[in-house]
Short mmCIF file of C-alpha atoms (C1' of nucleotides) in Angstrom, two decimals:
data_model
loop_
_atom_site.label_atom_id
_atom_site.label_comp_id
_atom_site.label_asym_id
_atom_site.label_seq_id
_atom_site.Cartn_x
_atom_site.Cartn_y
_atom_site.Cartn_z
CA MET A 15 33.48 -12.33 -29.77
CA THR A 16 31.07 -14.32 -27.71
CA THR A 17 34.02 -16.01 -26.02
CA SER A 18 36.11 -14.82 -23.07
CA GLU A 19 33.86 -12.25 -21.34
CA GLN A 20 36.11 -12.16 -18.35
CA ALA A 21 34.37 -11.00 -15.13
CA THR A 22 30.72 -11.08 -16.29
CA PRO A 23 29.56 -14.65 -15.77
CA ARG A 24 28.54 -15.01 -19.39
CA LYS A 25 24.79 -14.96 -19.88
CA ARG A 26 23.50 -18.39 -19.10
CA ARG A 27 20.37 -20.13 -20.20
CA MET A 28 18.51 -21.49 -17.22
CA PRO A 29 15.70 -23.95 -16.68
CA ARG A 30 12.44 -22.26 -15.80
CA ALA A 31 12.29 -23.27 -12.15
CA GLU A 32 15.71 -21.89 -11.41
CA ARG A 33 15.05 -18.64 -13.26
CA GLU A 34 11.82 -18.21 -11.35
CA ARG A 35 13.54 -18.58 -8.01
CA GLN A 36 16.21 -16.11 -9.07
CA MET A 37 13.63 -13.60 -10.27
CA MET A 38 11.69 -13.78 -7.03
CA GLU A 39 14.87 -13.25 -5.06
CA VAL A 40 15.76 -10.14 -7.03
CA ALA A 41 12.19 -8.88 -6.94
CA GLU A 42 12.07 -9.12 -3.15
CA GLU A 43 15.25 -7.04 -3.01
CA VAL A 44 14.00 -4.37 -5.37
CA PHE A 45 10.55 -4.13 -3.77
CA ALA A 46 12.21 -3.77 -0.40
CA GLU A 47 14.59 -1.07 -1.65
CA ARG A 48 12.19 1.07 -3.61
CA GLY A 49 8.75 0.10 -2.42
CA TYR A 50 6.32 -1.68 -4.68
CA VAL A 51 5.02 1.30 -6.63
CA ALA A 52 8.40 2.83 -7.28
CA ALA A 53 9.97 -0.47 -8.27
CA SER A 54 10.05 -0.94 -12.02
CA MET A 55 9.85 -4.18 -13.92
CA ASP A 56 12.60 -2.91 -16.18
CA GLU A 57 14.97 -2.62 -13.25
CA ILE A 58 14.15 -6.07 -11.93
CA ALA A 59 14.64 -7.56 -15.37
CA GLU A 60 17.94 -5.77 -15.79
CA ARG A 61 19.28 -6.92 -12.43
CA VAL A 62 18.31 -10.47 -13.19
CA GLY A 63 20.12 -10.07 -16.48
CA VAL A 64 17.13 -10.92 -18.60
CA SER A 65 14.57 -8.99 -20.61
CA LYS A 66 11.21 -7.79 -19.34
CA PRO A 67 8.94 -10.13 -21.28
CA MET A 68 10.47 -13.04 -19.39
CA LEU A 69 9.04 -11.69 -16.15
CA TYR A 70 5.63 -11.47 -17.78
CA GLU A 71 6.00 -14.91 -19.28
CA TYR A 72 6.55 -16.41 -15.85
CA PHE A 73 4.48 -14.22 -13.52
CA GLY A 74 1.88 -12.58 -15.71
CA SER A 75 2.08 -9.10 -14.19
CA LYS A 76 3.90 -6.96 -11.69
CA GLU A 77 1.32 -7.85 -9.09
CA GLY A 78 1.70 -11.52 -9.98
CA LEU A 79 5.38 -11.30 -9.21
CA LEU A 80 4.65 -9.72 -5.85
CA VAL A 81 2.04 -12.33 -5.08
CA ALA A 82 4.53 -15.09 -5.82
CA CYS A 83 7.03 -13.56 -3.39
CA ILE A 84 4.45 -13.24 -0.64
CA ARG A 85 3.11 -16.71 -1.20
CA GLN A 86 6.54 -18.21 -0.75
CA ALA A 87 7.22 -16.26 2.42
CA ARG A 88 3.83 -17.28 3.72
CA ALA A 89 4.49 -20.98 3.28
CA GLU A 90 7.75 -20.61 5.12
CA LEU A 91 6.09 -18.73 7.97
CA LEU A 92 3.43 -21.37 8.42
CA ARG A 93 6.04 -24.09 8.48
CA VAL A 94 8.17 -22.55 11.21
CA THR A 95 5.34 -21.46 13.48
CA ALA A 96 3.38 -24.68 13.20
CA GLU A 97 6.49 -26.74 13.87
CA ALA A 98 7.36 -24.65 16.89
CA THR A 99 3.96 -24.98 18.51
CA ALA A 100 3.68 -28.66 17.70
CA ALA A 101 7.00 -29.37 19.42
CA ALA A 102 5.56 -28.38 22.79
CA ALA A 103 2.04 -29.60 22.38
CA ASN A 104 1.47 -30.78 25.92
CA ASP A 105 1.80 -27.38 27.57
CA PRO A 106 -0.21 -24.43 26.25
CA GLU A 107 1.99 -21.76 27.77
CA THR A 108 5.17 -23.22 26.32
CA ALA A 109 3.49 -23.80 22.99
CA PHE A 110 2.24 -20.25 22.82
CA ARG A 111 5.63 -18.85 23.68
CA ALA A 112 7.41 -21.12 21.20
CA GLY A 113 5.09 -20.00 18.43
CA LEU A 114 5.72 -16.37 19.27
CA VAL A 115 9.47 -16.85 19.26
CA ALA A 116 9.33 -18.61 15.90
CA TYR A 117 7.24 -15.80 14.44
CA PHE A 118 9.58 -13.07 15.59
CA ARG A 119 12.62 -15.03 14.48
CA PHE A 120 11.10 -15.29 11.03
CA ALA A 121 10.46 -11.55 10.97
CA VAL A 122 14.06 -10.88 11.96
CA ASP A 123 15.49 -13.27 9.38
CA HIS A 124 13.52 -11.81 6.53
CA GLY A 125 14.25 -8.32 7.77
CA VAL A 126 13.39 -5.39 5.60
CA ALA A 127 11.88 -7.44 2.83
CA TRP A 128 9.27 -8.99 5.06
CA SER A 129 8.39 -5.79 6.89
CA LEU A 130 7.89 -3.95 3.65
CA LEU A 131 5.89 -6.73 2.11
CA SER A 132 3.74 -7.13 5.15
CA SER A 133 3.09 -3.45 5.63
CA GLU A 134 3.07 -2.42 2.00
CA ALA A 135 1.45 -5.01 -0.08
CA ALA A 136 -2.20 -4.29 0.40
CA VAL A 137 -2.25 -1.14 -1.64
CA VAL A 138 -1.69 -2.82 -4.94
CA GLY A 139 -4.96 -4.41 -5.78
CA PRO A 140 -7.45 -7.04 -4.73
CA GLN A 141 -5.12 -9.91 -5.67
CA THR A 142 -2.32 -8.80 -3.43
CA ALA A 143 -4.53 -7.60 -0.65
CA ASP A 144 -6.11 -11.04 -0.55
CA GLU A 145 -2.73 -12.66 -0.50
CA VAL A 146 -1.48 -10.62 2.43
CA GLU A 147 -4.75 -11.13 4.20
CA ALA A 148 -4.33 -14.85 3.66
CA VAL A 149 -1.05 -14.76 5.56
CA ARG A 150 -2.78 -13.23 8.55
CA GLN A 151 -5.77 -15.51 8.31
CA GLN A 152 -3.51 -18.50 8.22
CA GLN A 153 -1.83 -17.38 11.45
CA THR A 154 -5.11 -16.36 13.00
CA ASN A 155 -6.54 -19.72 12.15
CA LEU A 156 -3.56 -21.58 13.55
CA ILE A 157 -3.91 -19.70 16.83
CA SER A 158 -7.66 -20.06 16.94
CA VAL A 159 -7.54 -23.80 16.33
CA THR A 160 -4.76 -24.30 18.84
CA MET A 161 -6.68 -22.40 21.48
CA SER A 162 -9.94 -24.16 20.92
CA ALA A 163 -8.15 -27.47 21.41
CA TYR A 164 -7.36 -26.34 24.93
CA ALA A 165 -10.66 -24.62 25.51
CA PRO A 166 -13.38 -26.38 23.54
CA GLU A 167 -16.23 -24.80 25.48
CA VAL A 168 -15.24 -21.15 25.01
CA ALA A 169 -17.28 -19.21 22.48
CA GLN A 170 -15.69 -19.32 19.04
CA GLY A 171 -16.26 -15.60 18.53
CA ALA A 172 -14.13 -14.68 21.53
CA LEU A 173 -11.37 -17.03 20.43
CA ASP A 174 -11.37 -15.56 16.94
CA ALA A 175 -11.18 -12.07 18.35
CA PHE A 176 -8.26 -13.05 20.57
CA ALA A 177 -6.47 -14.58 17.61
CA GLU A 178 -6.88 -11.38 15.60
CA ILE A 179 -5.54 -9.31 18.45
CA ILE A 180 -2.56 -11.59 18.90
CA VAL A 181 -1.70 -11.50 15.21
CA GLY A 182 -2.05 -7.73 15.02
CA GLY A 183 -0.07 -7.17 18.18
CA CYS A 184 2.72 -9.45 17.00
CA GLU A 185 2.93 -7.79 13.62
CA ARG A 186 3.25 -4.35 15.11
CA LEU A 187 5.71 -5.50 17.73
CA ALA A 188 7.86 -7.15 15.08
CA LEU A 189 8.05 -3.89 13.17
CA TRP A 190 8.97 -2.09 16.38
CA CYS A 191 11.72 -4.60 17.10
CA GLY A 192 13.08 -4.11 13.61
CA ARG A 193 13.15 -0.37 14.15
CA ARG A 194 15.03 -0.68 17.44
CA GLY A 195 17.31 -3.43 16.24
CA ASP A 196 18.35 -4.59 19.70
CA VAL A 197 15.39 -6.69 20.72
CA THR A 198 15.69 -10.46 20.50
CA PRO A 199 12.81 -12.68 19.44
CA GLU A 200 12.75 -14.12 22.95
CA GLN A 201 12.35 -10.69 24.50
CA ALA A 202 9.62 -9.80 22.03
CA ALA A 203 7.79 -13.01 22.83
CA GLU A 204 8.16 -12.23 26.51
CA HIS A 205 6.46 -8.88 26.04
CA ILE A 206 3.51 -10.59 24.42
CA MET A 207 3.40 -13.19 27.17
CA ARG A 208 3.49 -10.59 29.93
CA LEU A 209 0.69 -8.62 28.38
CA MET A 210 -1.55 -11.43 27.20
CA TRP A 211 -0.92 -14.66 28.96
CA SER A 212 -2.72 -13.84 32.14
CA GLY A 213 -5.86 -12.78 30.30
CA LEU A 214 -5.64 -15.73 27.97
CA LYS A 215 -5.24 -18.20 30.81
CA ASP A 216 -8.21 -16.78 32.67
CA SER A 217 -10.40 -17.17 29.61
CA LEU A 218 -9.37 -20.75 29.19
CA PRO A 219 -10.86 -23.33 31.58
CA ALA A 220 -8.94 -24.55 34.61
CA GLU A 221 -5.77 -26.36 33.61
CA LYS A 222 -5.87 -30.09 33.60
CA MET B 27 -27.07 29.52 -22.78
CA THR B 28 -25.41 29.62 -19.41
CA THR B 29 -28.82 29.93 -17.79
CA SER B 30 -31.33 27.20 -16.95
CA GLU B 31 -29.22 23.99 -16.91
CA GLN B 32 -31.95 22.03 -15.27
CA ALA B 33 -30.75 19.07 -13.13
CA THR B 34 -26.98 19.60 -13.21
CA PRO B 35 -26.22 22.07 -10.44
CA ARG B 36 -24.40 24.41 -12.84
CA LYS B 37 -20.63 24.41 -12.43
CA ARG B 38 -19.81 26.63 -9.51
CA ARG B 39 -16.63 28.42 -8.67
CA MET B 40 -15.57 27.70 -5.14
CA PRO B 41 -13.12 29.19 -2.68
CA ARG B 42 -10.01 27.12 -2.29
CA ALA B 43 -10.71 25.76 1.19
CA GLU B 44 -14.11 24.45 0.22
CA ARG B 45 -12.81 22.89 -2.99
CA GLU B 46 -10.02 21.21 -1.07
CA ARG B 47 -12.43 19.65 1.39
CA GLN B 48 -14.61 18.44 -1.46
CA MET B 49 -11.64 16.97 -3.32
CA MET B 50 -10.45 15.07 -0.27
CA GLU B 51 -13.92 13.70 0.26
CA VAL B 52 -14.13 12.41 -3.29
CA ALA B 53 -10.55 11.13 -3.19
CA GLU B 54 -11.27 9.09 -0.07
CA GLU B 55 -14.23 7.52 -1.88
CA VAL B 56 -12.29 6.68 -5.02
CA PHE B 57 -9.26 5.34 -3.15
CA ALA B 58 -11.57 3.16 -1.10
CA GLU B 59 -13.38 1.87 -4.18
CA ARG B 60 -10.45 1.17 -6.46
CA GLY B 61 -7.46 1.05 -4.18
CA TYR B 62 -4.76 3.65 -4.37
CA VAL B 63 -2.83 2.31 -7.34
CA ALA B 64 -5.84 1.68 -9.53
CA ALA B 65 -7.43 5.01 -8.71
CA SER B 66 -6.77 7.63 -11.36
CA MET B 67 -6.44 11.34 -10.88
CA ASP B 68 -8.56 11.82 -13.99
CA GLU B 69 -11.46 10.01 -12.38
CA ILE B 70 -11.19 11.95 -9.15
CA ALA B 71 -11.08 15.20 -11.07
CA GLU B 72 -14.07 14.21 -13.16
CA ARG B 73 -16.17 13.22 -10.15
CA VAL B 74 -15.36 16.47 -8.45
CA GLY B 75 -16.42 18.22 -11.63
CA VAL B 76 -13.11 19.95 -12.14
CA SER B 77 -10.04 19.42 -14.29
CA LYS B 78 -6.92 17.50 -13.29
CA PRO B 79 -4.49 20.40 -12.94
CA MET B 80 -6.62 21.72 -10.08
CA LEU B 81 -5.78 18.64 -8.04
CA TYR B 82 -2.10 19.20 -8.72
CA GLU B 83 -2.43 22.89 -7.94
CA TYR B 84 -3.80 22.09 -4.49
CA PHE B 85 -2.09 18.83 -3.52
CA GLY B 86 1.04 18.66 -5.64
CA SER B 87 0.82 14.98 -6.51
CA LYS B 88 -1.31 11.88 -6.22
CA GLU B 89 0.56 10.90 -3.11
CA GLY B 90 0.10 14.41 -1.74
CA LEU B 91 -3.62 14.00 -2.06
CA LEU B 92 -3.52 10.71 -0.22
CA VAL B 93 -1.35 12.20 2.49
CA ALA B 94 -3.83 15.02 2.98
CA CYS B 95 -6.66 12.50 3.43
CA ILE B 96 -4.69 10.48 5.96
CA ARG B 97 -3.55 13.53 7.84
CA GLN B 98 -7.10 14.70 8.31
CA ALA B 99 -8.29 11.31 9.50
CA ARG B 100 -5.37 11.16 11.85
CA ALA B 101 -6.19 14.47 13.52
CA GLU B 102 -9.74 13.33 14.00
CA LEU B 103 -8.60 10.03 15.51
CA LEU B 104 -6.31 11.73 17.98
CA ARG B 105 -9.07 14.07 19.02
CA VAL B 106 -11.64 11.39 19.80
CA THR B 107 -9.29 9.00 21.59
CA ALA B 108 -7.57 11.67 23.66
CA GLU B 109 -10.89 13.15 24.68
CA ALA B 110 -12.25 9.77 25.66
CA THR B 111 -9.30 8.86 27.88
CA ALA B 112 -9.12 12.32 29.42
CA ALA B 113 -12.77 12.13 30.45
CA ALA B 114 -12.06 9.28 32.86
CA ALA B 115 -8.61 10.28 34.00
CA ASN B 116 -8.92 9.15 37.59
CA ASP B 117 -9.35 5.46 36.86
CA PRO B 118 -6.91 3.68 34.54
CA GLU B 119 -9.18 0.78 33.70
CA THR B 120 -12.06 3.02 32.71
CA ALA B 121 -9.74 5.33 30.81
CA PHE B 122 -8.22 2.44 28.88
CA ARG B 123 -11.61 1.03 28.00
CA ALA B 124 -12.98 4.42 26.97
CA GLY B 125 -10.01 4.95 24.68
CA LEU B 126 -10.56 1.56 23.09
CA VAL B 127 -14.23 2.23 22.52
CA ALA B 128 -13.48 5.59 20.94
CA TYR B 129 -10.92 3.99 18.62
CA PHE B 130 -13.25 1.28 17.42
CA ARG B 131 -16.09 3.73 17.02
CA PHE B 132 -13.89 5.82 14.78
CA ALA B 133 -12.97 2.77 12.72
CA VAL B 134 -16.64 1.89 12.29
CA ASP B 135 -17.62 5.43 11.34
CA HIS B 136 -14.96 5.75 8.69
CA GLY B 137 -15.69 2.24 7.47
CA VAL B 138 -14.12 1.06 4.28
CA ALA B 139 -12.23 4.24 3.62
CA TRP B 140 -10.29 4.07 6.83
CA SER B 141 -9.57 0.36 6.62
CA LEU B 142 -8.25 0.72 3.14
CA LEU B 143 -6.19 3.74 3.94
CA SER B 144 -4.77 2.18 7.03
CA SER B 145 -3.94 -1.12 5.42
CA GLU B 146 -3.07 0.16 1.97
CA ALA B 147 -1.21 3.36 2.21
CA ALA B 148 2.27 2.21 3.01
CA VAL B 149 3.02 0.85 -0.41
CA VAL B 150 3.03 4.16 -2.14
CA GLY B 151 6.24 5.74 -1.19
CA PRO B 152 8.23 7.10 1.73
CA GLN B 153 5.96 10.10 2.14
CA THR B 154 2.84 8.09 2.64
CA ALA B 155 4.47 5.36 4.62
CA ASP B 156 5.72 7.97 7.06
CA GLU B 157 2.30 9.46 7.27
CA VAL B 158 0.58 6.19 8.11
CA GLU B 159 3.33 5.32 10.52
CA ALA B 160 2.77 8.69 12.16
CA VAL B 161 -0.82 7.74 12.87
CA ARG B 162 0.31 4.66 14.72
CA GLN B 163 3.10 6.43 16.51
CA GLN B 164 0.70 9.04 17.66
CA GLN B 165 -1.57 6.40 19.18
CA THR B 166 1.37 4.44 20.53
CA ASN B 167 2.70 7.57 22.13
CA LEU B 168 -0.64 8.47 23.63
CA ILE B 169 -0.89 5.03 25.21
CA SER B 170 2.71 5.00 26.33
CA VAL B 171 2.46 8.40 27.99
CA THR B 172 -0.84 7.55 29.64
CA MET B 173 0.59 4.34 31.02
CA SER B 174 3.77 5.88 32.32
CA ALA B 175 1.69 8.41 34.21
CA TYR B 176 0.21 5.53 36.17
CA ALA B 177 3.45 3.56 36.35
CA PRO B 178 6.40 5.96 36.42
CA GLU B 179 8.85 3.33 37.65
CA VAL B 180 8.23 0.69 34.97
CA ALA B 181 10.92 0.43 32.30
CA GLN B 182 10.11 2.63 29.31
CA GLY B 183 11.04 -0.16 26.89
CA ALA B 184 8.39 -2.49 28.24
CA LEU B 185 5.77 0.25 28.13
CA ASP B 186 6.63 1.07 24.55
CA ALA B 187 6.40 -2.57 23.59
CA PHE B 188 3.00 -2.86 25.24
CA ALA B 189 1.80 0.23 23.42
CA GLU B 190 2.87 -1.23 20.09
CA ILE B 191 1.09 -4.48 20.82
CA ILE B 192 -2.07 -2.68 21.85
CA VAL B 193 -2.09 -0.55 18.71
CA GLY B 194 -1.43 -3.53 16.45
CA GLY B 195 -4.03 -5.68 18.16
CA CYS B 196 -6.64 -2.95 17.95
CA GLU B 197 -5.98 -2.32 14.29
CA ARG B 198 -6.37 -5.95 13.39
CA LEU B 199 -9.43 -6.37 15.58
CA ALA B 200 -11.04 -3.32 13.99
CA LEU B 201 -10.60 -4.87 10.57
CA TRP B 202 -12.08 -8.12 11.83
CA CYS B 203 -15.08 -6.31 13.25
CA GLY B 204 -15.60 -4.59 9.94
CA ARG B 205 -15.53 -7.93 8.17
CA ARG B 206 -18.10 -9.43 10.53
CA GLY B 207 -20.27 -6.35 10.67
CA ASP B 208 -22.13 -7.33 13.84
CA VAL B 209 -19.61 -6.43 16.51
CA THR B 210 -20.13 -3.22 18.43
CA PRO B 211 -17.24 -1.01 19.51
CA GLU B 212 -18.04 -1.86 23.12
CA GLN B 213 -17.75 -5.56 22.45
CA ALA B 214 -14.49 -5.08 20.60
CA ALA B 215 -13.10 -3.05 23.46
CA GLU B 216 -14.24 -5.79 25.85
CA HIS B 217 -12.22 -8.36 23.91
CA ILE B 218 -9.11 -6.25 24.27
CA MET B 219 -9.80 -5.73 27.97
CA ARG B 220 -10.31 -9.43 28.61
CA LEU B 221 -7.10 -10.32 26.89
CA MET B 222 -4.85 -7.51 28.06
CA TRP B 223 -6.10 -5.84 31.18
CA SER B 224 -4.98 -8.47 33.59
CA GLY B 225 -1.43 -8.49 32.24
CA LEU B 226 -1.35 -4.73 32.05
CA LYS B 227 -2.56 -4.34 35.61
CA ASP B 228 0.05 -6.78 36.93
CA SER B 229 2.81 -4.83 35.22
CA LEU B 230 1.64 -1.62 36.77
CA PRO B 231 2.42 -1.00 40.44
CA ALA B 232 -0.18 -1.63 43.11
CA GLU B 233 -3.21 0.61 42.69
CA LYS B 234 -3.37 3.70 44.82
"C1'" DG C 11 -19.91 51.80 -13.09
"C1'" DC C 12 -15.56 50.28 -14.62
"C1'" DA C 13 -10.62 49.13 -14.98
"C1'" DA C 14 -7.21 46.19 -12.87
"C1'" DG C 15 -5.75 42.38 -10.39
"C1'" DT C 16 -5.98 37.91 -8.98
"C1'" DA C 17 -7.95 33.40 -7.70
"C1'" DA C 18 -10.11 29.71 -9.91
"C1'" DC C 19 -10.13 27.14 -13.84
"C1'" DC C 20 -9.27 24.77 -18.58
"C1'" DT C 21 -7.08 22.62 -22.99
"C1'" DA C 22 -3.58 20.28 -24.74
"C1'" DC C 23 0.35 18.48 -24.29
"C1'" DT C 24 5.00 15.33 -22.53
"C1'" DC C 25 6.92 11.29 -20.60
"C1'" DC C 26 7.46 7.09 -18.22
"C1'" DA C 27 6.35 2.43 -16.85
"C1'" DG C 28 3.25 -1.62 -17.36
"C1'" DG C 29 2.24 -4.73 -20.75
"C1'" DT C 30 2.50 -7.20 -25.58
"C1'" DA C 31 3.43 -8.97 -30.56
"C1'" DA C 32 6.34 -11.19 -33.29
"C1'" DG C 33 10.27 -13.09 -34.13
"C1'" DG C 34 15.50 -14.96 -33.12
"C1'" DT C 35 18.74 -18.83 -31.08
"C1'" DG C 36 20.74 -22.79 -29.27
"C1'" DG C 37 20.76 -27.29 -27.48
"C1'" DA C 38 18.35 -32.06 -27.32
"C1'" DC C 39 16.89 -35.86 -29.73
"C1'" DG C 40 15.64 -38.61 -33.49
"C1'" DC D 11 22.31 -33.01 -39.51
"C1'" DG D 12 17.59 -31.29 -39.49
"C1'" DT D 13 13.73 -29.90 -36.77
"C1'" DC D 14 11.47 -28.76 -32.65
"C1'" DC D 15 10.66 -26.44 -28.46
"C1'" DA D 16 11.96 -23.82 -24.44
"C1'" DC D 17 14.30 -19.78 -23.61
"C1'" DC D 18 15.08 -15.33 -24.81
"C1'" DT D 19 15.10 -10.66 -27.47
"C1'" DT D 20 13.91 -6.16 -29.89
"C1'" DA D 21 10.53 -2.97 -30.79
"C1'" DC D 22 6.39 -1.48 -30.03
"C1'" DC D 23 1.42 0.18 -27.79
"C1'" DT D 24 -1.24 2.40 -24.11
"C1'" DG D 25 -2.79 4.68 -20.19
"C1'" DG D 26 -2.13 7.57 -16.46
"C1'" DA D 27 0.96 10.91 -13.71
"C1'" DG D 28 2.36 15.36 -14.11
"C1'" DT D 29 2.85 20.32 -16.61
"C1'" DA D 30 2.98 24.74 -19.68
"C1'" DG D 31 0.46 28.36 -20.74
"C1'" DG D 32 -3.73 30.62 -21.56
"C1'" DT D 33 -8.86 31.92 -20.19
"C1'" DT D 34 -12.79 33.34 -17.23
"C1'" DA D 35 -15.21 35.35 -13.58
"C1'" DC D 36 -15.19 37.42 -8.98
"C1'" DT D 37 -13.50 41.09 -6.04
"C1'" DT D 38 -11.63 45.63 -4.95
"C1'" DG D 39 -10.33 50.49 -5.33
"C1'" DC D 40 -11.73 54.66 -7.41
#
DNA sequence: GCAAGTAACCTACTCCAGGTAAGGTGGACG
DNA sequence: CGTCCACCTTACCTGGAGTAGGTTACTTGC
């Protein structure tokens, strides 16, 4: 009887790492579809084709599962934005624009899942809120550090404030782009540049 | 026996409107303290000094209660920002700054409760997400309309994008101010002005 | 003053989803 | 070919959202 289950790909045993990846993938889908609160661990388990205690074995709790998803996305986001800005390190304007483009491209690629995570996650509990906040702080920090390399003598407080504004503005704009569907990352970045570059440049010291 | 309950202010019957206001007040507190998910209707009911079915009688569901809180805050926010910009209608720069100050003042006044609501609410379900989104759209719209009054010939798309960026940047900056604790609304507004005014002005046509 | 009506309120439940205890199963390795 | 461990399951507990139905006290017409 256990033989020849035609279509169904016969329940497989998997090594932990692989199962974890698969679970996170499914979880991201389900969270995106239903929203975190409405998503049930039973459904995620069922879609993975595994029983609920496995999820708890590997992630500890529903929130833990969400945190794992966010953490992975966050690492990816840091990688792409940092690489983009580093590639054009000699020119602040180009670097800034490249970072923006990379950010918006990431948002587009991860589509619904990322929007929902980024706008939804905080409600859950301190753990998750911290995790989402960490994503923003990481980006804020990247921007702040990059700027202060170009403008060492500007007050740190002002730079931090600018970084917050940039991150918040980008996040909102990314959501807006997703809603409209017809805005490219380059166009989005251009909007940010138009609105902010002039003010940013003026606050930085004279170019070398 | 029903007489002389010394300290406890003897359970009072209240008209619906008053009870509703009181419930929303308590709910805002509890949501802020525990976060939406962790907050329990039983606790809210107990703190109000009333039984759970009353909450359901008046608000329908836990999410309904949250929605009511947000909706009230939203009306208040619209009022203060619209009034502030209208007061200086002849000068765009002053109007913009006044609106910013009013926004940040509101964020400060509502403190933790507002931050949590604004950053937490979306996770709950479509109802709440829509409600929070409506707050932002309301502000976005206000900004967009105000701008297009000054710059009728600028493409609507660009104006909308700017409005989104402004709203997102302000939201993030407000949270940052709350975290630091020592930033006044005026200073916050000044940060936004420094970063954005120059770009905004250049995108608008020559001043009258 | 008093019956009648209704708005405010309560007790006592159901049900669902997060989380857990305790135990099967199959392949790797001596 | 036995035994060990990682992978996996069934069957349960618990707490909080939501509800059915009854009770109390305030108002209103006479």
